[in-house]
Coordinates of C-alpha atoms in Angstrom, one line a residue:
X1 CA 0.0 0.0 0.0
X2 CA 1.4 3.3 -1.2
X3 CA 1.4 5.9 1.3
X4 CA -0.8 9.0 0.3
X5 CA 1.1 12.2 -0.7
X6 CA -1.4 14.1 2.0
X7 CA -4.5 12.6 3.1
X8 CA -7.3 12.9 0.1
X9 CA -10.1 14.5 2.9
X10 CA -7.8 16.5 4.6
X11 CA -7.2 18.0 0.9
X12 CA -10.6 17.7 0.2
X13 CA -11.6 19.5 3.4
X14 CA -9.0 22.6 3.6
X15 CA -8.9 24.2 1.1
X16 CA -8.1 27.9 1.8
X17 CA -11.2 30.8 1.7
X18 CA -10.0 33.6 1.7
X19 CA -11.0 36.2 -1.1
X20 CA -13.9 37.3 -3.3
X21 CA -14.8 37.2 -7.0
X22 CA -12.0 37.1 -9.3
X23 CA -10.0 39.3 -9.6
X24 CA -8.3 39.0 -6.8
X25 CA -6.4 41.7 -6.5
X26 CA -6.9 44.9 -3.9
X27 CA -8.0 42.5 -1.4
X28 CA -7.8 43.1 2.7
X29 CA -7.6 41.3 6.1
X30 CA -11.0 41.9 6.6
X31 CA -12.3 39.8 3.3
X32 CA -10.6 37.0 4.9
X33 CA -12.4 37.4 8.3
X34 CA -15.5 36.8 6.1
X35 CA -14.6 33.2 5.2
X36 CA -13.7 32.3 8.9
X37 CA -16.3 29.5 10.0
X38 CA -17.5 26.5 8.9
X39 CA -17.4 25.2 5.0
X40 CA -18.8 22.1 3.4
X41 CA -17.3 20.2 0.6
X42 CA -19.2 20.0 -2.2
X43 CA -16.8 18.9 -4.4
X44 CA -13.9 17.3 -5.6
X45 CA -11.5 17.0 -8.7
X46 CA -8.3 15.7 -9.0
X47 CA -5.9 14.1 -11.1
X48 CA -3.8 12.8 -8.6
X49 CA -3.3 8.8 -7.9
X50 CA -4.8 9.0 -4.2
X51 CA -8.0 10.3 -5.7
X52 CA -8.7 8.1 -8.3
X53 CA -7.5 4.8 -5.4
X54 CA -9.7 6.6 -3.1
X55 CA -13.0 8.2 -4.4
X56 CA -15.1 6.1 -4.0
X57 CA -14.9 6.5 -0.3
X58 CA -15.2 9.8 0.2
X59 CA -17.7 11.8 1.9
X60 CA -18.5 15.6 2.4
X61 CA -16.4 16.8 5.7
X62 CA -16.2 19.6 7.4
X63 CA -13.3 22.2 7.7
X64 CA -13.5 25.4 9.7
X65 CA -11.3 28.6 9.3
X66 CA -9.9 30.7 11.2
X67 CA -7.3 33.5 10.7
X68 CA -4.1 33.9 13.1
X69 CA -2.7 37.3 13.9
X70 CA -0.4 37.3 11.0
X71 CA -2.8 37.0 8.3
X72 CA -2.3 33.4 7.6
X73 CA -5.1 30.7 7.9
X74 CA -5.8 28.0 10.3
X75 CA -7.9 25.2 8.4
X76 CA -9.2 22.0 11.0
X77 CA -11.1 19.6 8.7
X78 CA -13.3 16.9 10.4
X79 CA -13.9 13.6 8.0
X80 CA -14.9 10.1 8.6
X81 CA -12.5 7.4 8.7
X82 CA -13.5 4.2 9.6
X83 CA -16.0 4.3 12.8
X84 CA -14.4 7.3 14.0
X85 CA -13.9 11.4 13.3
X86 CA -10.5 12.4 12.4
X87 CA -9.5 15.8 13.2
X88 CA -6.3 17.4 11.4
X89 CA -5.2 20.9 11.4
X90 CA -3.3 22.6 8.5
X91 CA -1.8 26.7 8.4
X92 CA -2.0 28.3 5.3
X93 CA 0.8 30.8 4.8
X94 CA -0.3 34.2 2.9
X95 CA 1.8 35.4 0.3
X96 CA 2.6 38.4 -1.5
X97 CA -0.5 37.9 -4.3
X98 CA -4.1 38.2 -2.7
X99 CA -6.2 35.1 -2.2
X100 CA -2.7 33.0 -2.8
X101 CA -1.9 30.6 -0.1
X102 CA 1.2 27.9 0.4
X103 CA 1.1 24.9 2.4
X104 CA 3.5 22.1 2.8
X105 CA 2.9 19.0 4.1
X106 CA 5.1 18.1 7.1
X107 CA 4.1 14.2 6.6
X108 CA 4.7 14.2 2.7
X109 CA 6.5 17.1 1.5
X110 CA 4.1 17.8 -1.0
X111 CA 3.9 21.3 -2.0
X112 CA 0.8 23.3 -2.4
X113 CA -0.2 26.6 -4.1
X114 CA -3.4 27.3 -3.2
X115 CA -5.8 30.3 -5.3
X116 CA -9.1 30.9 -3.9
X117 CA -10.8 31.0 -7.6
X118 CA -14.3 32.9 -6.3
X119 CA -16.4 33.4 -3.6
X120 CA -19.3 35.2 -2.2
X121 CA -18.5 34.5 1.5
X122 CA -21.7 33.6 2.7
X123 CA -22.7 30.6 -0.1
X124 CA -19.9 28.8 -1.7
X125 CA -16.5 29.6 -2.8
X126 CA -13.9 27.7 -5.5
X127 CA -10.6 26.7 -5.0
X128 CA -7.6 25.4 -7.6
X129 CA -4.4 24.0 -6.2
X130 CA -1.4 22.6 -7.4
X131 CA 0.4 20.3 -5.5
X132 CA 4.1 19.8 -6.0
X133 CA 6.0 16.6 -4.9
X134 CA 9.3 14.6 -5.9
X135 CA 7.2 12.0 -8.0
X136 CA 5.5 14.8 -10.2
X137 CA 2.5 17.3 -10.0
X138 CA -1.1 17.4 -9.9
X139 CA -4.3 19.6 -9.8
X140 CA -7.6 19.9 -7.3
X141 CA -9.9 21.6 -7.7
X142 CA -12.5 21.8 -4.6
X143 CA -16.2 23.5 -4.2
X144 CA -17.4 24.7 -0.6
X145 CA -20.4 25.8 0.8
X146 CA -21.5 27.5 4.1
X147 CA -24.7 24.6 3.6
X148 CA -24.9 21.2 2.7
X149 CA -26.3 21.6 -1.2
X150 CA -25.9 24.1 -3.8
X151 CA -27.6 25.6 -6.6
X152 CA -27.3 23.3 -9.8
X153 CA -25.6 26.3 -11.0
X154 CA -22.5 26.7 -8.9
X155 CA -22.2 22.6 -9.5
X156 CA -22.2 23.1 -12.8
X157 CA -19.4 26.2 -12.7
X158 CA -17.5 23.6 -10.3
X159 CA -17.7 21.2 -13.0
X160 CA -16.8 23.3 -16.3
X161 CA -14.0 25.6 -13.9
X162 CA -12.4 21.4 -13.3
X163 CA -12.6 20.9 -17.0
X164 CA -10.8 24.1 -17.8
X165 CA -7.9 22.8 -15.6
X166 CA -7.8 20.0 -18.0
X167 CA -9.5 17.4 -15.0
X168 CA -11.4 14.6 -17.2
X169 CA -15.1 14.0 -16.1
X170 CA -14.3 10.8 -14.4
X171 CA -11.9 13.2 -12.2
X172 CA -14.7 15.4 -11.4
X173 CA -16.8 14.2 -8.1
X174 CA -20.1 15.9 -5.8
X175 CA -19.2 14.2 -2.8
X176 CA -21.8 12.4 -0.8
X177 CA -23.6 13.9 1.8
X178 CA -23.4 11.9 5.1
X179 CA -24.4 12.7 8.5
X180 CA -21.2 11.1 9.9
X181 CA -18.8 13.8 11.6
X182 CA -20.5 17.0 11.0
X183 CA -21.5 17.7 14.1
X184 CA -18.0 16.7 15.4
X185 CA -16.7 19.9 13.5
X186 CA -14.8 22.6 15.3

């Protein structure tokens, strides 16, 4: 068994919320307070080899944000695994480019660049990342929501946006609801 280069529902579950509609440019500390709080994920795409191993056992999770003093993100994500809720926390370091986070992952060494695509703060927002590791590249794409469903219409932007990566349809997934660890969330 392959180890995964960072655990496909923590990925799925923290992405990083951060700024409004495109373009992101001109954006302040206070457009990120707005995404603080709990998110749904809605969706999933990725090219990657842990998604296509693992999809069909994922479930929508929770992740919560919050922002630290410096401007960067604090991202918990609850998701099932097994019988049990698995907590992990991830911080999201700001760069110079608004609505541009990096992350690297201290258990694979994958690294991330993180663009919050669009948002609206208080329904869904869309985020691309491309994750970097020794054994080559990929792209996710992930769709958050402040509820559990979404208009047809932002699934569908989720789905075209996924397609303009160059993500394949079979790449493309609404995760399942579930009841299982949402009320466990931060």
């Amino acid at each position: 068994h392959t180890p995964l280069p960072s655990h496909p529902r923590v990925l799925a579950c923290s992405g990083c919320l951060h700024s409004p509609f495109s373009p992101m440019m001109g954006r302040t500390q206070e457009d990120c307070v707005q995404l603080t709080g709990r998110w749904y994920s809605i969706g999933l795409a990725s090219n990657s080899n842990w998604f296509k191993e693992k999809k069909h056992l994922m479930k929508m999770c929770t992740t919560v944000i919050s922002v630290t003093a410096d401007g960067n993100l604090e991202v918990t994500s609850t998701y099932p695994k097994g019988d049990q809720c698995e907590k992990r926390n991830s911080l999201y370091t700001k760069t110079e480019q608004p609505g541009r986070f990096s992350y690297t992952s201290p258990r694979w060494g994958s690294k991330h660049d993180i663009r919050v695509v669009e948002t609206n703060y208080d329904e869904y927002a869309l985020v691309a990342t491309q994750i970097s590791k020794s054994t080559g590249s990929s792209t996710m794409v992930l769709l958050y929501s402040r509820t559990k469903e979404l208009s047809p219409e932002r699934l569908e932007r989720f789905t075209q946006f996924s397609r303009e990566q160059g993500l394949m349809d079979e790449e493309i997934l609404i995760l399942p609801q579930t009841d299982k660890c949402m009320a466990d969330a931060a």
